PDB file of C-alpha atoms and ligand atoms in Angstrom:
ATOM      1  CA  MET A   1      23.967  16.038  -6.309  1.00  0.00           C
ATOM      2  CA  ALA A   2      19.938  14.102  -6.410  1.00  0.00           C
ATOM      3  CA  ALA A   3      21.973  11.624  -8.719  1.00  0.00           C
ATOM      4  CA  MET A   4      25.122  10.790  -6.912  1.00  0.00           C
ATOM      5  CA  LEU A   5      22.544  11.033  -3.432  1.00  0.00           C
ATOM      6  CA  ASP A   6      20.377   7.919  -5.116  1.00  0.00           C
ATOM      7  CA  LEU A   7      24.032   5.912  -6.164  1.00  0.00           C
ATOM      8  CA  ASP A   8      25.321   6.611  -2.660  1.00  0.00           C
ATOM      9  CA  ALA A   9      22.535   4.581  -1.722  1.00  0.00           C
ATOM     10  CA  GLU A  10      23.246   1.630  -3.759  1.00  0.00           C
ATOM     11  CA  VAL A  11      26.539   1.438  -3.420  1.00  0.00           C
ATOM     12  CA  LEU A  12      26.810   2.378   0.234  1.00  0.00           C
ATOM     13  CA  HIS A  13      23.443  -0.484   0.301  1.00  0.00           C
ATOM     14  CA  THR A  14      25.010  -2.885   3.185  1.00  0.00           C
ATOM     15  CA  TYR A  15      26.117  -0.483   5.320  1.00  0.00           C
ATOM     16  CA  LEU A  16      22.678   1.593   5.626  1.00  0.00           C
ATOM     17  CA  SER A  17      20.907  -2.038   5.991  1.00  0.00           C
ATOM     18  CA  GLU A  18      22.936  -2.701   9.242  1.00  0.00           C
ATOM     19  CA  VAL A  19      21.964   0.638  11.053  1.00  0.00           C
ATOM     20  CA  THR A  20      18.610   0.816   9.309  1.00  0.00           C
ATOM     21  CA  SER A  21      18.343  -2.986  11.685  1.00  0.00           C
ATOM     22  CA  TRP A  22      20.393  -1.088  14.315  1.00  0.00           C
ATOM     23  CA  VAL A  23      17.414   1.195  14.634  1.00  0.00           C
ATOM     24  CA  ALA A  24      15.236  -1.142  14.693  1.00  0.00           C
ATOM     25  CA  ASP A  25      16.464  -3.054  17.528  1.00  0.00           C
ATOM     26  CA  LEU A  26      16.401  -0.299  19.781  1.00  0.00           C
ATOM     27  CA  ALA A  27      13.608   0.567  18.824  1.00  0.00           C
ATOM     28  CA  ASP A  28      12.519  -2.956  19.287  1.00  0.00           C
ATOM     29  CA  GLY A  29       8.533  -2.380  21.590  1.00  0.00           C
ATOM     30  CA  MET A  30       8.889   1.459  20.461  1.00  0.00           C
ATOM     31  CA  THR A  31       5.115   2.409  18.443  1.00  0.00           C
ATOM     32  CA  VAL A  32       6.574   3.560  15.736  1.00  0.00           C
ATOM     33  CA  ARG A  33       4.094   5.503  13.792  1.00  0.00           C
ATOM     34  CA  ARG A  34       6.294   8.487  13.008  1.00  0.00           C
ATOM     35  CA  ILE A  35       9.554   8.735  10.413  1.00  0.00           C
ATOM     36  CA  LEU A  36      11.189  12.245  10.237  1.00  0.00           C
ATOM     37  CA  ASP A  37      13.565  12.229   7.808  1.00  0.00           C
ATOM     38  CA  LEU A  38      15.632  16.056   8.416  1.00  0.00           C
ATOM     39  CA  GLY A  39      17.360  17.029   6.009  1.00  0.00           C
ATOM     40  CA  SER A  40      16.177  13.428   3.824  1.00  0.00           C
ATOM     41  CA  GLY A  41      18.077  14.455   0.335  1.00  0.00           C
ATOM     42  CA  THR A  42      16.027  11.882  -2.640  1.00  0.00           C
ATOM     43  CA  GLY A  43      14.898   9.743   1.010  1.00  0.00           C
ATOM     44  CA  LYS A  44      17.697   6.874   1.513  1.00  0.00           C
ATOM     45  CA  GLY A  45      16.571   7.316   5.081  1.00  0.00           C
ATOM     46  CA  THR A  46      12.579   6.908   4.857  1.00  0.00           C
ATOM     47  CA  PHE A  47      12.791   3.924   2.398  1.00  0.00           C
ATOM     48  CA  ALA A  48      15.918   2.505   3.836  1.00  0.00           C
ATOM     49  CA  LEU A  49      13.361   2.966   7.256  1.00  0.00           C
ATOM     50  CA  LEU A  50      10.032   1.611   6.025  1.00  0.00           C
ATOM     51  CA  PRO A  51       9.895  -1.267   6.259  1.00  0.00           C
ATOM     52  CA  HIS A  52      11.259  -2.099   9.442  1.00  0.00           C
ATOM     53  CA  PHE A  53       8.272   0.083  10.823  1.00  0.00           C
ATOM     54  CA  LYS A  54       5.349  -0.994   8.918  1.00  0.00           C
ATOM     55  CA  ASP A  55       3.200   0.741  10.795  1.00  0.00           C
ATOM     56  CA  ALA A  56       4.620   4.361  10.132  1.00  0.00           C
ATOM     57  CA  GLU A  57       4.845   7.342   7.967  1.00  0.00           C
ATOM     58  CA  ALA A  58       8.543   9.100   7.167  1.00  0.00           C
ATOM     59  CA  ILE A  59       7.873  12.914   6.726  1.00  0.00           C
ATOM     60  CA  ALA A  60      10.917  13.929   4.582  1.00  0.00           C
ATOM     61  CA  VAL A  61      12.172  17.351   5.665  1.00  0.00           C
ATOM     62  CA  ASP A  62      15.102  19.024   3.469  1.00  0.00           C
ATOM     63  CA  SER A  63      14.836  22.730   1.726  1.00  0.00           C
ATOM     64  CA  SER A  64      15.887  21.532  -1.791  1.00  0.00           C
ATOM     65  CA  PRO A  65      12.675  21.526  -4.713  1.00  0.00           C
ATOM     66  CA  HIS A  66      14.198  19.303  -6.548  1.00  0.00           C
ATOM     67  CA  MET A  67      14.850  17.023  -3.736  1.00  0.00           C
ATOM     68  CA  LEU A  68      11.995  16.001  -2.397  1.00  0.00           C
ATOM     69  CA  ARG A  69      10.045  15.979  -6.200  1.00  0.00           C
ATOM     70  CA  HIS A  70      12.844  13.266  -6.562  1.00  0.00           C
ATOM     71  CA  LEU A  71      12.074  11.827  -3.905  1.00  0.00           C
ATOM     72  CA  ARG A  72       8.268  12.183  -3.993  1.00  0.00           C
ATOM     73  CA  ASP A  73       9.054   9.621  -7.876  1.00  0.00           C
ATOM     74  CA  LYS A  74      10.595   7.221  -5.956  1.00  0.00           C
ATOM     75  CA  ALA A  75       7.747   6.434  -3.368  1.00  0.00           C
ATOM     76  CA  ARG A  76       5.202   6.393  -6.265  1.00  0.00           C
ATOM     77  CA  GLU A  77       7.435   4.188  -8.174  1.00  0.00           C
ATOM     78  CA  ARG A  78       7.462   1.595  -4.499  1.00  0.00           C
ATOM     79  CA  GLY A  79       4.264   2.299  -4.429  1.00  0.00           C
ATOM     80  CA  VAL A  80       4.343   4.408  -0.681  1.00  0.00           C
ATOM     81  CA  THR A  81       2.664   7.237  -1.166  1.00  0.00           C
ATOM     82  CA  ASP A  82       0.427   6.807   0.901  1.00  0.00           C
ATOM     83  CA  ARG A  83       3.098   6.156   4.150  1.00  0.00           C
ATOM     84  CA  VAL A  84       5.053   8.835   2.220  1.00  0.00           C
ATOM     85  CA  ARG A  85       4.969  12.436   2.849  1.00  0.00           C
ATOM     86  CA  THR A  86       7.170  16.258   2.273  1.00  0.00           C
ATOM     87  CA  VAL A  87       7.643  19.000   3.801  1.00  0.00           C
ATOM     88  CA  GLU A  88      10.182  21.984   1.715  1.00  0.00           C
ATOM     89  CA  ALA A  89      11.849  23.806   5.297  1.00  0.00           C
ATOM     90  CA  ASP A  90      14.774  25.611   6.071  1.00  0.00           C
ATOM     91  CA  LEU A  91      15.736  23.657   9.450  1.00  0.00           C
ATOM     92  CA  ASP A  92      17.696  26.333  10.175  1.00  0.00           C
ATOM     93  CA  ALA A  93      14.237  29.083  10.834  1.00  0.00           C
ATOM     94  CA  ALA A  94      11.383  28.280  12.315  1.00  0.00           C
ATOM     95  CA  TRP A  95      10.440  24.410  12.458  1.00  0.00           C
ATOM     96  CA  PRO A  96       6.734  23.277  11.253  1.00  0.00           C
ATOM     97  CA  ASP A  97       5.080  22.058  13.984  1.00  0.00           C
ATOM     98  CA  PHE A  98       5.145  17.710  13.038  1.00  0.00           C
ATOM     99  CA  GLY A  99       2.961  16.387  15.587  1.00  0.00           C
ATOM    100  CA  GLU A 100       4.569  14.054  18.407  1.00  0.00           C
ATOM    101  CA  VAL A 101       7.565  12.182  15.950  1.00  0.00           C
ATOM    102  CA  ASP A 102       8.635   8.420  17.270  1.00  0.00           C
ATOM    103  CA  LEU A 103      12.119   7.962  15.421  1.00  0.00           C
ATOM    104  CA  VAL A 104      13.810  11.633  13.781  1.00  0.00           C
ATOM    105  CA  TRP A 105      16.655  10.276  11.009  1.00  0.00           C
ATOM    106  CA  ALA A 106      19.350  12.690  10.202  1.00  0.00           C
ATOM    107  CA  SER A 107      21.727  12.091   7.908  1.00  0.00           C
ATOM    108  CA  ALA A 108      25.088  13.623   6.757  1.00  0.00           C
ATOM    109  CA  SER A 109      22.262  16.920   7.633  1.00  0.00           C
ATOM    110  CA  LEU A 110      23.057  17.843  10.399  1.00  0.00           C
ATOM    111  CA  HIS A 111      26.931  19.821   9.227  1.00  0.00           C
ATOM    112  CA  HIS A 112      25.022  21.377   6.690  1.00  0.00           C
ATOM    113  CA  MET A 113      22.820  23.194   9.616  1.00  0.00           C
ATOM    114  CA  ALA A 114      23.904  27.273  10.846  1.00  0.00           C
ATOM    115  CA  ASP A 115      23.486  26.521  14.396  1.00  0.00           C
ATOM    116  CA  PRO A 116      23.172  22.102  14.854  1.00  0.00           C
ATOM    117  CA  ASP A 117      23.140  22.752  18.844  1.00  0.00           C
ATOM    118  CA  ARG A 118      20.109  24.057  18.407  1.00  0.00           C
ATOM    119  CA  ALA A 119      18.442  21.741  15.557  1.00  0.00           C
ATOM    120  CA  LEU A 120      19.291  18.869  18.678  1.00  0.00           C
ATOM    121  CA  ARG A 121      17.191  20.701  20.877  1.00  0.00           C
ATOM    122  CA  ASP A 122      14.308  21.356  17.621  1.00  0.00           C
ATOM    123  CA  MET A 123      14.997  17.210  17.389  1.00  0.00           C
ATOM    124  CA  PHE A 124      14.806  15.818  21.020  1.00  0.00           C
ATOM    125  CA  ALA A 125      11.354  18.911  21.284  1.00  0.00           C
ATOM    126  CA  ALA A 126       9.589  17.451  18.350  1.00  0.00           C
ATOM    127  CA  LEU A 127      10.165  14.440  19.809  1.00  0.00           C
ATOM    128  CA  ARG A 128       8.001  12.337  22.103  1.00  0.00           C
ATOM    129  CA  PRO A 129       9.385  10.724  25.388  1.00  0.00           C
ATOM    130  CA  GLY A 130      11.343   7.602  24.361  1.00  0.00           C
ATOM    131  CA  GLY A 131      11.557   8.819  20.861  1.00  0.00           C
ATOM    132  CA  LEU A 132      14.493   7.882  19.250  1.00  0.00           C
ATOM    133  CA  LEU A 133      17.306   9.662  17.338  1.00  0.00           C
ATOM    134  CA  ALA A 134      19.450   8.900  14.804  1.00  0.00           C
ATOM    135  CA  VAL A 135      22.263  10.924  13.866  1.00  0.00           C
ATOM    136  CA  ILE A 136      24.487  10.068  11.193  1.00  0.00           C
ATOM    137  CA  GLU A 137      28.189  11.287   9.703  1.00  0.00           C
ATOM    138  CA  LEU A 138      30.595  11.623   7.150  1.00  0.00           C
ATOM    139  CA  GLU A 139      34.142  10.887   7.929  1.00  0.00           C
ATOM    140  CA  GLY A 140      35.290  12.410   4.746  1.00  0.00           C
ATOM    141  CA  VAL A 141      35.403  11.749   0.807  1.00  0.00           C
ATOM    142  CA  PRO A 142      34.922   7.904  -0.557  1.00  0.00           C
ATOM    143  CA  ARG A 143      38.596   7.140  -1.410  1.00  0.00           C
ATOM    144  CA  PHE A 144      38.913   5.392  -4.867  1.00  0.00           C
ATOM    145  CA  LEU A 145      42.333   5.344  -6.449  1.00  0.00           C
ATOM    146  CA  PRO A 146      45.431   3.533  -5.365  1.00  0.00           C
ATOM    147  CA  ASP A 147      48.719   5.793  -4.825  1.00  0.00           C
ATOM    148  CA  ASP A 148      50.663   5.781  -8.213  1.00  0.00           C
ATOM    149  CA  LEU A 149      48.233   5.678 -11.061  1.00  0.00           C
ATOM    150  CA  GLY A 150      50.754   5.204 -13.798  1.00  0.00           C
ATOM    151  CA  VAL A 151      50.485   8.890 -14.729  1.00  0.00           C
ATOM    152  CA  GLY A 152      52.951  10.795 -12.555  1.00  0.00           C
ATOM    153  CA  ARG A 153      51.785  12.254 -10.040  1.00  0.00           C
ATOM    154  CA  PRO A 154      51.411   9.567  -6.913  1.00  0.00           C
ATOM    155  CA  GLY A 155      49.471  10.880  -3.988  1.00  0.00           C
ATOM    156  CA  LEU A 156      46.564  13.259  -6.193  1.00  0.00           C
ATOM    157  CA  GLU A 157      43.878  11.387  -3.919  1.00  0.00           C
ATOM    158  CA  ALA A 158      45.639  12.483  -0.270  1.00  0.00           C
ATOM    159  CA  ARG A 159      46.350  15.577  -2.136  1.00  0.00           C
ATOM    160  CA  CYS A 160      42.756  15.976  -3.090  1.00  0.00           C
ATOM    161  CA  GLN A 161      41.246  14.962   0.376  1.00  0.00           C
ATOM    162  CA  ALA A 162      43.376  17.974   1.370  1.00  0.00           C
ATOM    163  CA  ALA A 163      42.004  20.371  -0.023  1.00  0.00           C
ATOM    164  CA  MET A 164      38.785  19.530   0.318  1.00  0.00           C
ATOM    165  CA  ALA A 165      39.274  19.078   4.273  1.00  0.00           C
ATOM    166  CA  HIS A 166      40.634  22.851   4.059  1.00  0.00           C
ATOM    167  CA  GLN A 167      38.074  23.893   1.546  1.00  0.00           C
ATOM    168  CA  ARG A 168      35.447  22.243   3.963  1.00  0.00           C
ATOM    169  CA  ALA A 169      36.746  24.137   7.102  1.00  0.00           C
ATOM    170  CA  GLU A 170      36.223  28.033   5.675  1.00  0.00           C
ATOM    171  CA  THR A 171      32.621  26.455   4.619  1.00  0.00           C
ATOM    172  CA  MET A 172      31.235  23.772   6.344  1.00  0.00           C
ATOM    173  CA  PRO A 173      33.020  24.297   9.854  1.00  0.00           C
ATOM    174  CA  HIS A 174      30.229  21.074  11.528  1.00  0.00           C
ATOM    175  CA  MET A 175      30.861  18.150   8.889  1.00  0.00           C
ATOM    176  CA  GLY A 176      33.120  15.825  11.012  1.00  0.00           C
ATOM    177  CA  ALA A 177      32.005  15.946  14.201  1.00  0.00           C
ATOM    178  CA  ASP A 178      31.723  14.514  16.980  1.00  0.00           C
ATOM    179  CA  TRP A 179      28.272  15.109  17.655  1.00  0.00           C
ATOM    180  CA  GLY A 180      28.032  12.629  20.293  1.00  0.00           C
ATOM    181  CA  PRO A 181      28.619  15.726  23.510  1.00  0.00           C
ATOM    182  CA  ARG A 182      26.750  17.524  21.219  1.00  0.00           C
ATOM    183  CA  LEU A 183      23.287  14.740  21.514  1.00  0.00           C
ATOM    184  CA  ALA A 184      23.908  14.790  24.961  1.00  0.00           C
ATOM    185  CA  ASP A 185      23.955  18.666  25.956  1.00  0.00           C
ATOM    186  CA  ALA A 186      20.862  18.875  23.701  1.00  0.00           C
ATOM    187  CA  GLY A 187      18.464  16.686  26.333  1.00  0.00           C
ATOM    188  CA  PHE A 188      19.525  13.006  24.970  1.00  0.00           C
ATOM    189  CA  VAL A 189      20.769   9.786  26.702  1.00  0.00           C
ATOM    190  CA  ILE A 190      23.283   7.770  24.559  1.00  0.00           C
ATOM    191  CA  GLU A 191      22.288   4.434  23.201  1.00  0.00           C
ATOM    192  CA  GLY A 192      25.142   3.666  21.255  1.00  0.00           C
ATOM    193  CA  GLU A 193      27.672   4.922  19.019  1.00  0.00           C
ATOM    194  CA  ARG A 194      29.653   3.231  16.127  1.00  0.00           C
ATOM    195  CA  PRO A 195      31.965   3.955  13.114  1.00  0.00           C
ATOM    196  CA  PHE A 196      30.521   1.853   9.851  1.00  0.00           C
ATOM    197  CA  THR A 197      33.602   1.201   7.143  1.00  0.00           C
ATOM    198  CA  VAL A 198      32.600  -0.004   3.699  1.00  0.00           C
ATOM    199  CA  GLU A 199      35.228  -1.167   1.863  1.00  0.00           C
ATOM    200  CA  LEU A 200      34.667  -2.691  -2.681  1.00  0.00           C
ATOM    201  CA  THR A 201      37.737  -4.278  -4.012  1.00  0.00           C
ATOM    202  CA  SER A 202      38.410  -5.573  -7.474  1.00  0.00           C
ATOM    203  CA  PRO A 203      35.990  -7.137  -8.332  1.00  0.00           C
ATOM    204  CA  PHE A 204      35.300  -3.431  -8.673  1.00  0.00           C
ATOM    205  CA  PRO A 205      31.037  -2.567  -9.267  1.00  0.00           C
ATOM    206  CA  GLU A 206      30.168  -1.286 -12.304  1.00  0.00           C
ATOM    207  CA  PRO A 207      27.597   1.512  -9.809  1.00  0.00           C
ATOM    208  CA  ALA A 208      30.733   2.126  -7.612  1.00  0.00           C
ATOM    209  CA  ARG A 209      32.649   3.312 -11.183  1.00  0.00           C
ATOM    210  CA  ARG A 210      29.732   5.507 -11.707  1.00  0.00           C
ATOM    211  CA  TYR A 211      29.790   6.984  -8.227  1.00  0.00           C
ATOM    212  CA  ALA A 212      33.778   7.695  -8.162  1.00  0.00           C
ATOM    213  CA  GLN A 213      33.144   9.720 -11.307  1.00  0.00           C
ATOM    214  CA  MET A 214      30.506  11.619  -9.532  1.00  0.00           C
ATOM    215  CA  VAL A 215      32.320  11.819  -6.590  1.00  0.00           C
ATOM    216  CA  LEU A 216      36.106  13.272  -8.583  1.00  0.00           C
ATOM    217  CA  ARG A 217      34.319  15.697 -10.682  1.00  0.00           C
ATOM    218  CA  ARG A 218      32.198  17.081  -7.255  1.00  0.00           C
ATOM    219  CA  THR A 219      35.681  17.176  -6.034  1.00  0.00           C
ATOM    220  CA  ARG A 220      36.922  18.498  -8.875  1.00  0.00           C
ATOM    221  CA  THR A 221      34.139  21.698  -9.149  1.00  0.00           C
ATOM    222  CA  GLY A 222      35.949  22.890  -5.620  1.00  0.00           C
ATOM    223  CA  LEU A 223      38.980  22.390  -6.500  1.00  0.00           C
ATOM    224  CA  ASP A 224      39.236  24.518  -8.736  1.00  0.00           C
ATOM    225  CA  GLY A 225      42.084  27.199  -7.935  1.00  0.00           C
ATOM    226  CA  ARG A 226      43.263  24.903  -5.299  1.00  0.00           C
ATOM    227  CA  LEU A 227      45.471  22.254  -6.691  1.00  0.00           C
ATOM    228  CA  SER A 228      48.116  22.768  -9.885  1.00  0.00           C
ATOM    229  CA  ALA A 229      47.129  22.354 -13.166  1.00  0.00           C
ATOM    230  CA  ASP A 230      48.942  18.975 -13.897  1.00  0.00           C
ATOM    231  CA  ASP A 231      46.992  17.481 -10.769  1.00  0.00           C
ATOM    232  CA  LEU A 232      43.628  18.673 -11.579  1.00  0.00           C
ATOM    233  CA  SER A 233      44.229  17.576 -15.599  1.00  0.00           C
ATOM    234  CA  VAL A 234      45.153  14.129 -14.313  1.00  0.00           C
ATOM    235  CA  LEU A 235      41.405  14.180 -12.512  1.00  0.00           C
ATOM    236  CA  ASP A 236      39.963  15.308 -15.292  1.00  0.00           C
ATOM    237  CA  ALA A 237      41.760  12.092 -17.515  1.00  0.00           C
ATOM    238  CA  LEU A 238      39.999  10.020 -14.301  1.00  0.00           C
ATOM    239  CA  ILE A 239      36.117  12.168 -14.559  1.00  0.00           C
ATOM    240  CA  ASP A 240      36.585  11.124 -18.678  1.00  0.00           C
ATOM    241  CA  ASP A 241      33.884   9.156 -19.916  1.00  0.00           C
ATOM    242  CA  ASP A 242      35.928   8.116 -22.144  1.00  0.00           C
ATOM    243  CA  GLY A 243      40.145   7.119 -22.489  1.00  0.00           C
ATOM    244  CA  PRO A 244      41.873   4.641 -21.170  1.00  0.00           C
ATOM    245  CA  GLN A 245      42.290   7.066 -17.420  1.00  0.00           C
ATOM    246  CA  SER A 246      38.883   7.091 -17.445  1.00  0.00           C
ATOM    247  CA  VAL A 247      37.593   5.908 -13.720  1.00  0.00           C
ATOM    248  CA  LEU A 248      35.095   4.202 -15.465  1.00  0.00           C
ATOM    249  CA  ARG A 249      37.609   1.913 -17.029  1.00  0.00           C
ATOM    250  CA  ARG A 250      40.530   1.494 -14.693  1.00  0.00           C
ATOM    251  CA  ASN A 251      41.578  -2.343 -12.363  1.00  0.00           C
ATOM    252  CA  ASP A 252      43.224  -0.049 -10.509  1.00  0.00           C
ATOM    253  CA  LEU A 253      40.287   1.257  -8.052  1.00  0.00           C
ATOM    254  CA  THR A 254      39.294   0.015  -4.675  1.00  0.00           C
ATOM    255  CA  MET A 255      36.327   1.614  -2.511  1.00  0.00           C
ATOM    256  CA  ARG A 256      36.722   2.901   1.205  1.00  0.00           C
ATOM    257  CA  ALA A 257      33.831   5.248   2.999  1.00  0.00           C
ATOM    258  CA  GLU A 258      33.318   5.566   6.666  1.00  0.00           C
ATOM    259  CA  ARG A 259      30.652   6.770   8.795  1.00  0.00           C
ATOM    260  CA  MET A 260      30.061   7.540  11.985  1.00  0.00           C
ATOM    261  CA  VAL A 261      26.898   6.850  13.768  1.00  0.00           C
ATOM    262  CA  TRP A 262      25.813   7.953  17.530  1.00  0.00           C
ATOM    263  CA  MET A 263      21.774   6.788  18.574  1.00  0.00           C
ATOM    264  CA  GLY A 264      20.268   9.059  21.154  1.00  0.00           C
ATOM    265  CA  ARG A 265      16.856   8.522  23.046  1.00  0.00           C
ATOM    266  CA  ARG A 266      14.822  11.275  24.677  1.00  0.00           C
ATOM    267  CA  PRO A 267      14.130  10.485  28.486  1.00  0.00           C
ATOM    268  CA  GLU A 268      10.889   9.258  28.999  1.00  0.00           C
ATOM    269  CA  GLY A 269       9.915  11.760  31.922  1.00  0.00           C
ATOM    270  CA  ARG A 270      11.634  15.225  30.645  1.00  0.00           C
ATOM    271  CA  GLY A 271      10.222  18.011  28.903  1.00  0.00           C
ATOM    272  CA  ALA A 272      12.250  19.792  26.418  1.00  0.00           C
ATOM    273  CA  GLY A 273      14.759  22.346  27.702  1.00  0.00           C
ATOM    274  CA  GLU A 274      14.413  20.977  31.509  1.00  0.00           C
TER     275      GLU A 274
HETATM  276  C1  LIG B   1      24.333  15.740   1.989  1.00  0.00           C
HETATM  277  S1  LIG B   1      22.440  15.277   1.775  1.00  0.00           S
HETATM  278  C2  LIG B   1      21.949  13.725   2.863  1.00  0.00           C
HETATM  279  C3  LIG B   1      20.739  13.352   2.651  1.00  0.00           C
HETATM  280  C4  LIG B   1      19.908  12.850   2.780  1.00  0.00           C
HETATM  281  N1  LIG B   1      20.055  12.748   4.077  1.00  0.00           N
HETATM  282  C5  LIG B   1      21.519  11.172   2.555  1.00  0.00           C
HETATM  283  O1  LIG B   1      22.271  10.594   3.872  1.00  0.00           O
HETATM  284  O2  LIG B   1      21.223  10.406   1.568  1.00  0.00           O
HETATM  285  C6  LIG B   1      22.279  17.008   3.119  1.00  0.00           C
HETATM  286  C7  LIG B   1      20.238  17.719   2.363  1.00  0.00           C
HETATM  287  O3  LIG B   1      20.212  18.328   3.447  1.00  0.00           O
HETATM  288  C8  LIG B   1      19.621  19.012   3.249  1.00  0.00           C
HETATM  289  N2  LIG B   1      19.461  20.635   3.638  1.00  0.00           N
HETATM  290  C9  LIG B   1      20.648  21.661   3.520  1.00  0.00           C
HETATM  291  N3  LIG B   1      20.684  22.287   3.746  1.00  0.00           N
HETATM  292  C10 LIG B   1      19.111  22.262   4.973  1.00  0.00           C
HETATM  293  C11 LIG B   1      18.915  23.854   5.699  1.00  0.00           C
HETATM  294  N4  LIG B   1      18.647  24.545   6.701  1.00  0.00           N
HETATM  295  N5  LIG B   1      17.693  23.104   5.489  1.00  0.00           N
HETATM  296  C12 LIG B   1      16.844  22.085   5.063  1.00  0.00           C
HETATM  297  N6  LIG B   1      17.428  21.232   4.162  1.00  0.00           N
HETATM  298  C13 LIG B   1      19.181  21.081   4.499  1.00  0.00           C
HETATM  299  C14 LIG B   1      20.303  19.529   1.295  1.00  0.00           C
HETATM  300  O4  LIG B   1      19.292  19.796   0.582  1.00  0.00           O
HETATM  301  C15 LIG B   1      20.687  18.489   1.538  1.00  0.00           C
HETATM  302  O5  LIG B   1      19.492  17.106   0.197  1.00  0.00           O
END
């Protein structure tokens, strides 16, 4: 998962820099000293935000010590250890005191929470009045494959996506939620809401091939028993390191990844829960 999050940051870097520039525009004139990256994973948000806010430290919060170890290694490589703090915490439990926070970033993490509305209220309480919240949600899993793979199983990726959507509805029901009204319910004023789409075509970059392989490998693992044996065997050939069907060497890949972003602000002069 950590390797996939790093590749995600590399392959989707244009979208990430657009979103962080949008955050910086909204924060224009604000003093930003403390950023909270909630469900930080390997720190995609932390490392993309820090260059915009030269006086800020980032607190990366995650329940996974493995993710946080990886994030600390990256902070060392980038020479920003003095600006990055990691906190291992389960955000479904009572939150640690993070001190006064100017900016909260929650990318692809809110849908992991058992009670995301409670988490949004906690974000509101953690932010100082006037502080900003950026929420990023995945609109499904990126798509890479043509409908006809030339191996006799047309529509394979569509079937995978449908089976995964079905599975997610059972295991992660908040994924793909419309967070705007829920930000408003938690007390935030919505500053903006925008979809972002990243599309790649030929020549397909090498990191995007490895990203496709990782995404499809996770798909394969998750869909055991939910797809026909024929579909699974085509998937196996696609995710293989070698072989003519491998996504590492096919010349018919494209990529379409979609994200939705909401920006909220805690109004000046309002306490939490008022
Ligand atoms: C899909 S990853 C997103 C990582 C990162 N924000 C990004 O955009 O690349 C979700 C992260 O949320 C973390 N997470 C899930 N449930 C959590 C919880 N209850 N408390 C804290 N972190 C959690 C996971 O460990 C994982 O690193």
